[in-house]
Every structure is written in structure tokens, then in C-alpha cells.
Coordinates of C-alpha atoms in Angstrom, one line a residue:
M1 CA 0.0 0.0 0.0
H2 CA 2.9 2.3 0.9
R3 CA 4.6 1.7 -2.4
Q4 CA 1.4 2.3 -4.4
A5 CA 0.7 5.6 -2.6
L6 CA 4.3 6.7 -3.2
K7 CA 3.9 5.9 -6.9
Q8 CA 0.7 8.0 -7.2
A9 CA 2.3 10.9 -5.5
K10 CA 5.3 10.9 -7.9
S11 CA 2.9 10.8 -10.9
A12 CA 0.9 13.7 -9.5
T13 CA 4.1 15.7 -9.0
K14 CA 5.3 14.9 -12.6
A15 CA 2.0 16.2 -13.9
Q16 CA 2.2 19.4 -12.0
R17 CA 5.8 20.0 -13.3
A18 CA 4.7 19.5 -16.9
S19 CA 5.6 22.5 -19.1
P20 CA 2.9 24.9 -20.1
K21 CA 3.3 23.7 -23.7
T22 CA 2.7 20.1 -22.7
Q23 CA -0.3 21.1 -20.6
R24 CA -1.7 23.0 -23.6
K25 CA -1.2 19.9 -25.8
N26 CA -2.9 17.7 -23.3
K27 CA -5.9 20.1 -23.0
Q28 CA -6.2 20.4 -26.8
S29 CA -6.1 16.6 -27.1
L30 CA -8.9 16.3 -24.5
T31 CA -10.9 18.9 -26.3
A32 CA -10.5 17.1 -29.6
K33 CA -11.7 13.8 -28.0
K34 CA -14.7 15.5 -26.4
R35 CA -15.7 17.9 -29.2
R36 CA -18.5 20.1 -28.1
F37 CA -21.7 20.2 -30.0
S38 CA -22.8 23.5 -28.6
T39 CA -20.9 26.7 -28.1
T40 CA -22.0 30.2 -27.0
P41 CA -21.8 32.4 -30.1
P42 CA -19.8 35.6 -29.8
P43 CA -21.7 38.9 -30.0
S44 CA -20.7 39.3 -33.6
S45 CA -19.5 36.8 -36.2
G46 CA -17.1 39.4 -37.6
V47 CA -18.1 38.4 -41.2
K48 CA -18.1 41.4 -43.5
S49 CA -18.6 39.8 -46.9
F50 CA -20.6 36.8 -48.0
G51 CA -20.7 34.6 -51.1
V52 CA -23.0 31.9 -52.5
I53 CA -22.3 29.3 -55.2
G54 CA -25.4 28.2 -57.1
A55 CA -28.2 30.5 -58.2
G56 CA -31.0 27.9 -57.8
Q57 CA -33.8 28.1 -55.3
M58 CA -31.6 27.4 -52.3
G59 CA -28.7 29.6 -53.3
T60 CA -30.9 32.5 -54.2
G61 CA -32.8 32.3 -50.9
I62 CA -29.6 32.2 -48.9
A63 CA -28.3 35.2 -50.8
I64 CA -31.3 37.4 -50.1
V65 CA -31.4 36.5 -46.4
A66 CA -27.7 37.4 -46.1
A67 CA -28.3 40.7 -47.9
N68 CA -31.6 41.7 -46.3
V69 CA -31.4 40.4 -42.7
S70 CA -27.6 40.4 -42.1
K71 CA -27.1 43.5 -44.3
L72 CA -24.0 41.9 -45.9
P73 CA -22.6 42.5 -49.3
V74 CA -23.3 39.2 -51.2
T75 CA -21.7 37.8 -54.3
L76 CA -23.9 35.2 -56.1
V77 CA -22.0 33.0 -58.5
D78 CA -23.3 30.5 -61.0
V79 CA -21.7 29.1 -64.2
N80 CA -25.0 29.7 -66.0
Q81 CA -25.7 33.3 -66.8
S82 CA -29.4 32.6 -67.4
S83 CA -29.6 31.2 -63.9
L84 CA -28.2 34.4 -62.5
D85 CA -30.7 36.4 -64.6
N86 CA -33.6 34.3 -63.3
A87 CA -32.4 34.7 -59.7
E88 CA -32.2 38.5 -60.1
K89 CA -35.7 38.7 -61.5
F90 CA -37.0 36.3 -58.8
L91 CA -35.5 38.3 -56.0
A92 CA -36.9 41.6 -57.4
N93 CA -40.4 40.1 -57.5
L94 CA -40.0 38.6 -54.1
M95 CA -39.0 41.9 -52.5
S96 CA -41.8 43.8 -54.4
K97 CA -44.3 41.3 -52.9
D98 CA -42.9 42.0 -49.4
V99 CA -43.3 45.7 -50.0
T100 CA -46.9 45.3 -51.1
K101 CA -47.6 43.2 -48.0
G102 CA -46.1 45.8 -45.8
K103 CA -43.3 43.6 -44.6
I104 CA -40.6 46.0 -45.8
T105 CA -40.3 49.5 -47.2
R106 CA -39.5 50.1 -50.8
E107 CA -36.2 51.8 -49.8
A108 CA -35.1 48.9 -47.6
A109 CA -36.0 46.4 -50.3
D110 CA -34.0 48.3 -52.9
E111 CA -31.0 48.5 -50.5
A112 CA -31.1 44.7 -49.9
L113 CA -31.2 44.0 -53.7
S114 CA -28.3 46.5 -54.2
R115 CA -26.1 44.5 -51.9
I116 CA -26.2 41.5 -54.2
S117 CA -23.8 41.2 -57.1
Y118 CA -23.8 38.5 -59.7
S119 CA -21.0 36.7 -61.5
T120 CA -20.2 33.6 -63.5
D121 CA -16.6 33.7 -62.3
M122 CA -15.6 32.1 -58.9
G123 CA -12.6 34.4 -58.9
A124 CA -15.1 37.0 -57.6
F125 CA -14.7 35.3 -54.2
N126 CA -11.0 36.3 -53.9
K127 CA -11.8 38.6 -51.0
T128 CA -14.9 37.0 -49.5
Q129 CA -14.8 36.0 -45.9
F130 CA -17.7 33.4 -45.8
I131 CA -18.8 31.4 -48.8
V132 CA -21.7 28.9 -48.9
E133 CA -21.9 26.3 -51.7
A134 CA -25.5 25.5 -52.8
A135 CA -24.9 23.4 -55.9
T136 CA -26.6 20.1 -56.9
E137 CA -26.5 17.3 -54.3
D138 CA -23.6 15.4 -55.9
L139 CA -20.3 14.6 -54.1
A140 CA -18.0 14.8 -57.1
L141 CA -19.4 18.2 -58.1
K142 CA -19.1 19.6 -54.6
Q143 CA -15.5 18.3 -54.2
K144 CA -14.6 20.0 -57.6
I145 CA -16.1 23.3 -56.4
F146 CA -14.3 23.1 -53.0
T147 CA -11.0 22.3 -54.7
S148 CA -11.4 25.5 -56.8
L149 CA -12.5 27.5 -53.7
D150 CA -9.4 26.4 -51.9
Q151 CA -7.3 28.1 -54.6
I152 CA -9.4 31.3 -54.7
A153 CA -10.8 32.1 -51.3
P154 CA -8.5 34.2 -49.0
E155 CA -6.7 32.6 -46.1
G156 CA -9.0 32.2 -43.1
A157 CA -12.2 32.3 -45.2
I158 CA -14.9 29.9 -44.0
L159 CA -16.2 27.5 -46.7
G160 CA -19.7 26.3 -46.0
T161 CA -21.8 23.7 -47.8
N162 CA -25.6 23.6 -47.9
T163 CA -25.5 19.9 -48.5
S164 CA -28.5 18.1 -46.9
S165 CA -26.9 14.7 -46.6
I166 CA -23.3 14.4 -47.9
S167 CA -20.4 14.0 -45.6
I168 CA -18.8 17.3 -44.6
T169 CA -15.5 15.4 -43.9
K170 CA -15.5 14.1 -47.5
I171 CA -16.1 17.5 -49.0
A172 CA -13.5 19.1 -46.8
A173 CA -10.9 16.5 -47.9
A174 CA -10.9 18.2 -51.3
T175 CA -9.2 21.2 -49.7
S176 CA -6.0 22.0 -47.9
R177 CA -8.0 23.7 -45.1
P178 CA -10.5 21.2 -43.7
Q179 CA -10.6 23.2 -40.5
D180 CA -12.4 26.0 -42.3
V181 CA -15.1 23.8 -43.9
I182 CA -18.5 23.3 -42.3
G183 CA -22.0 22.2 -43.1
M184 CA -24.7 24.9 -43.1
H185 CA -27.9 23.2 -44.1
F186 CA -30.7 25.8 -44.7
M187 CA -34.3 24.7 -45.1
N188 CA -36.5 25.5 -48.1
P189 CA -37.8 28.2 -48.6
V190 CA -34.8 29.9 -47.0
P191 CA -36.5 33.4 -46.4
V192 CA -39.3 31.6 -44.5
M193 CA -37.9 28.7 -42.7
K194 CA -36.2 29.5 -39.4
L195 CA -33.9 26.5 -39.0
V196 CA -30.3 25.9 -40.1
E197 CA -28.6 22.6 -39.3
I198 CA -24.9 23.1 -38.5
I199 CA -22.6 20.1 -39.2
P200 CA -19.0 20.3 -38.2
G201 CA -16.8 17.8 -40.1
L202 CA -14.2 15.7 -38.3
R203 CA -11.5 18.4 -38.7
T204 CA -13.7 21.5 -38.5
S205 CA -12.2 23.9 -36.0
I206 CA -14.0 25.4 -33.0
P207 CA -13.5 29.0 -34.3
T208 CA -15.2 28.0 -37.6
L209 CA -18.1 26.5 -35.7
T210 CA -18.6 29.5 -33.4
T211 CA -18.4 32.0 -36.3
T212 CA -20.9 30.0 -38.3
L213 CA -23.3 29.9 -35.3
A214 CA -23.0 33.6 -34.8
L215 CA -23.6 34.4 -38.5
S216 CA -26.6 32.1 -38.5
A217 CA -28.1 34.1 -35.6
E218 CA -27.3 37.3 -37.5
M219 CA -29.3 35.9 -40.4
G220 CA -32.3 35.4 -38.1
K221 CA -32.0 31.7 -37.9
T222 CA -32.3 29.1 -35.1
T223 CA -29.5 26.5 -35.2
T224 CA -29.3 22.8 -34.3
Q225 CA -26.1 20.8 -34.5
S226 CA -25.5 17.3 -35.9
R227 CA -22.6 15.0 -36.1
D228 CA -21.3 14.3 -39.6
F229 CA -23.3 11.2 -40.4
P230 CA -25.5 10.6 -43.5
G231 CA -28.7 12.7 -43.6
F232 CA -27.7 14.6 -40.4
I233 CA -30.9 15.2 -38.3
A234 CA -33.6 16.4 -40.6
N235 CA -33.2 14.1 -43.6
R236 CA -32.2 11.1 -41.5
V237 CA -35.8 11.4 -40.1
L238 CA -37.7 12.9 -43.0
M239 CA -36.5 11.1 -46.1
P240 CA -37.2 7.5 -44.9
Y241 CA -40.7 8.8 -44.0
I242 CA -41.2 10.2 -47.5
N243 CA -39.7 7.0 -49.1
E244 CA -42.1 4.8 -47.1
A245 CA -45.0 6.9 -48.4
V246 CA -43.8 6.2 -51.9
F247 CA -43.7 2.5 -51.2
V248 CA -47.3 2.7 -49.9
L249 CA -48.3 4.3 -53.2
Q250 CA -46.2 1.9 -55.3
E251 CA -47.8 -1.2 -53.6
G252 CA -51.3 0.2 -54.3
I253 CA -52.2 0.4 -50.6
A254 CA -53.7 3.9 -51.1
T255 CA -53.8 6.8 -53.5
A256 CA -51.5 9.8 -53.2
Q257 CA -54.4 11.9 -52.0
D258 CA -55.4 9.5 -49.3
I259 CA -51.8 9.0 -48.1
D260 CA -51.3 12.8 -47.8
T261 CA -54.7 13.4 -46.2
T262 CA -54.1 10.6 -43.6
M263 CA -50.8 12.1 -42.5
K264 CA -52.0 15.7 -42.6
L265 CA -55.2 15.1 -40.5
G266 CA -53.9 12.2 -38.6
T267 CA -50.6 13.7 -37.4
N268 CA -51.3 17.4 -37.8
V269 CA -48.5 18.1 -40.2
P270 CA -49.0 21.0 -42.7
M271 CA -48.6 18.9 -45.8
G272 CA -48.5 15.2 -46.6
P273 CA -45.3 13.3 -47.5
L274 CA -45.9 13.1 -51.2
T275 CA -46.8 16.8 -51.6
L276 CA -43.7 17.6 -49.5
A277 CA -41.6 15.4 -51.8
D278 CA -42.9 17.3 -54.8
F279 CA -42.0 20.6 -53.2
I280 CA -38.5 19.4 -52.3
G281 CA -37.9 17.8 -55.7
L282 CA -38.1 14.1 -56.3
D283 CA -34.5 14.1 -57.7
T284 CA -33.3 15.6 -54.4
C285 CA -35.2 13.0 -52.4
L286 CA -33.8 10.2 -54.5
S287 CA -30.2 11.6 -54.1
I288 CA -30.5 11.8 -50.3
M289 CA -32.0 8.3 -50.1
K290 CA -29.0 6.9 -52.1
V291 CA -26.6 8.7 -49.7
L292 CA -28.4 7.2 -46.7
H293 CA -28.5 3.7 -48.3
A294 CA -24.8 3.8 -49.2
G295 CA -23.8 5.4 -45.9
S296 CA -25.6 2.7 -43.9
G297 CA -23.7 -0.1 -45.7
G298 CA -26.7 -1.0 -47.9
D299 CA -29.3 -1.3 -45.1
S300 CA -32.6 -2.2 -46.7
E301 CA -34.3 0.3 -44.4
Y302 CA -32.9 3.1 -46.6
R303 CA -33.4 1.4 -50.0
P304 CA -35.0 4.0 -52.4
S305 CA -38.4 3.1 -53.7
P306 CA -38.2 1.9 -57.3
L307 CA -41.2 4.1 -58.0
L308 CA -39.3 7.1 -56.9
Q309 CA -36.4 6.2 -59.2
Q310 CA -38.9 5.7 -62.0
Y311 CA -40.5 9.1 -61.6
V312 CA -37.1 10.8 -61.6
D313 CA -36.1 8.8 -64.8
A314 CA -39.3 10.1 -66.4
G315 CA -38.5 13.7 -65.6
Y316 CA -41.3 13.9 -63.0
L317 CA -39.3 15.9 -60.5
G318 CA -42.2 17.6 -58.7
K319 CA -43.5 21.2 -58.6
K320 CA -40.4 22.6 -60.4
T321 CA -41.1 20.6 -63.5
G322 CA -44.9 20.8 -63.3
R323 CA -45.3 17.1 -62.6
G324 CA -44.4 14.8 -59.7
F325 CA -46.8 12.7 -57.6
Y326 CA -49.3 15.5 -58.5
D327 CA -49.9 17.5 -61.7
Y328 CA -49.0 21.2 -61.4
A329 CA -49.5 22.1 -65.0
P330 CA -51.7 25.2 -65.5
K331 CA -55.3 24.4 -66.0
M332 CA -56.6 25.3 -69.4

């Protein structure tokens, strides 16, 4: 007993004598092992410029929230000029509607729109502090974009991705600065939905996380945090629900209308799963289910419905194409 007590005393003395540098290393190692999932955001993110890649529905929504709510200068980049033109027209109409409804003054709306610049060149991000990618849900495409951003964005810039299911760690691996890469999953439509899922990758730094949380608050959003696993929180729960509804339709158990009505009135949700799928985009739903299926090692629980695949193959992608599980074509 005496020898054991003496040994413990020596160990304690050695720990006390450890150099400050060694103590810092030990503390950093402990922090890495016990990565926090919530931090208190600083009073200000410190972000002075904002960029978005992808002028689709999500990217356009993110851009106007940053410009209108956070009052940030925004650069919206897309390789397709017609997409940028459409985004500019859409935002002008959106802000005009808000003026008509009394949600914003004409002067404030014009100021918000003036904060957004448009470009087909990613080189426009060479001085941008915070960039969010909102391209198609495809890993290879996102990795290509992040490799380019790595060469263009200034040192210390945060590179966010709006992916709804793809591994942040895999996307970050395409750069030489994975500590600056983070998931920032906005909900659709961005100006309306209050939530942003924040997903740190395996090598995302604490400063990147805290800045992202602070910026999200400045954009008027509530945040939740998820570990970097397929589907994160929202789509890990939502997509299998939608996929199962498609299986019910596929097997002839009920019509689309009866499936949606049952879930709306039976569970008090604002819209049924098939209507929601049409709004999200059936191609997006299919892509996420494939990520979940692959990420689970092929678990049959996440097998995409063959009918969902068939609709996507037919070009029935939902409301954006005028046809999904429902027909949205204008009535003659």
C-alpha cells in the first residue's frame, strides 16, 4: 500500500511539473476527443462579406437572407448566366411582394437588392470571408467546387456547404484547409424557414463553428447541430418517411391523396409526405436516399423506392417541372 501511494504521489508531482506547452497539448487533445456540440456564439460573427455558389432556389434564398437580414454585401456565382438572370428577377419580384404586404419598405427592399452582385466567375470570391456552396447534391461536383474555392478564397475564409446529406468530412478533404469547412444546411424556402442545421466535419475547428453559429443568428436563424453522419438530423428522419409513403403508393395500398390526407389530418402536419416530396424535388429526395443507403452499408431500411427512381427517370421531379406525384400544369 505504501509503495502504491508513493507511486501515485510521484505521478501527480510529474503532472504538476509538466511544461505549459505540454499542458496545452494535453488540453487540446482532450478537447478534440470530447468535441463540443454547442458553443456560445460571440456577440458578432465578424463576417463582412458573403458569397453563395449556385443560383438555384436554395442559393438565391440564402443570398437574399444574407443581404436583407444580415445587411451583408453578397456575391452570387453560377456558371450559367441565365440562372443568374432568373435569380435576379425572382428576388426583385419577391421583394416587391414583401413591399406590397407591408413587410418591408421600398427603400429597404432596394437597399437589400443592391447588396447582391452576380458573376459567372468564382474568382469574384478572392476577398470573400464566408462562402456557402449550394450546388446540386452530388459529391463529385461539390469536391470539384471546393478544390477551386481552396485556390481562390482568401486565407481564413470559411467554406460552408448547404448539403443536406453528404459527408462534410469528404467535402473538406478536397481542400488543404478542412478546419475551415462546415455544413450549413438551410431549409427551403430559406427566407421563410427559421432553421439551419450546423454540421462540423471531423476536422472543423471550434473558431469555424462559433463563427458559423454567430452568423446564422445574425441571419435570423435558429440552429441545431448534428454530427457528420449521412442525412444529419432532418433528412435522417424525414427522407425515410417520404420514401415509405412512396412504397405505400407503389404497392397500391392507397392513393397519393389518401396518403397525404391521412398524414395531414392524422398527425397534424401542414402537408402530406408526397406533396412535400414534390416541393423538395423528387430528384433531391432520391439523391438523399441513395446517400443514406450507401452510408448505412446498404441497409434495406434506406433502399430507395423503385417508383421514386422511375418518376425521376421520367423527368417527373415535382413542382419545379410541373409534374411529380401530382400534376402542377396550368389548368386550361
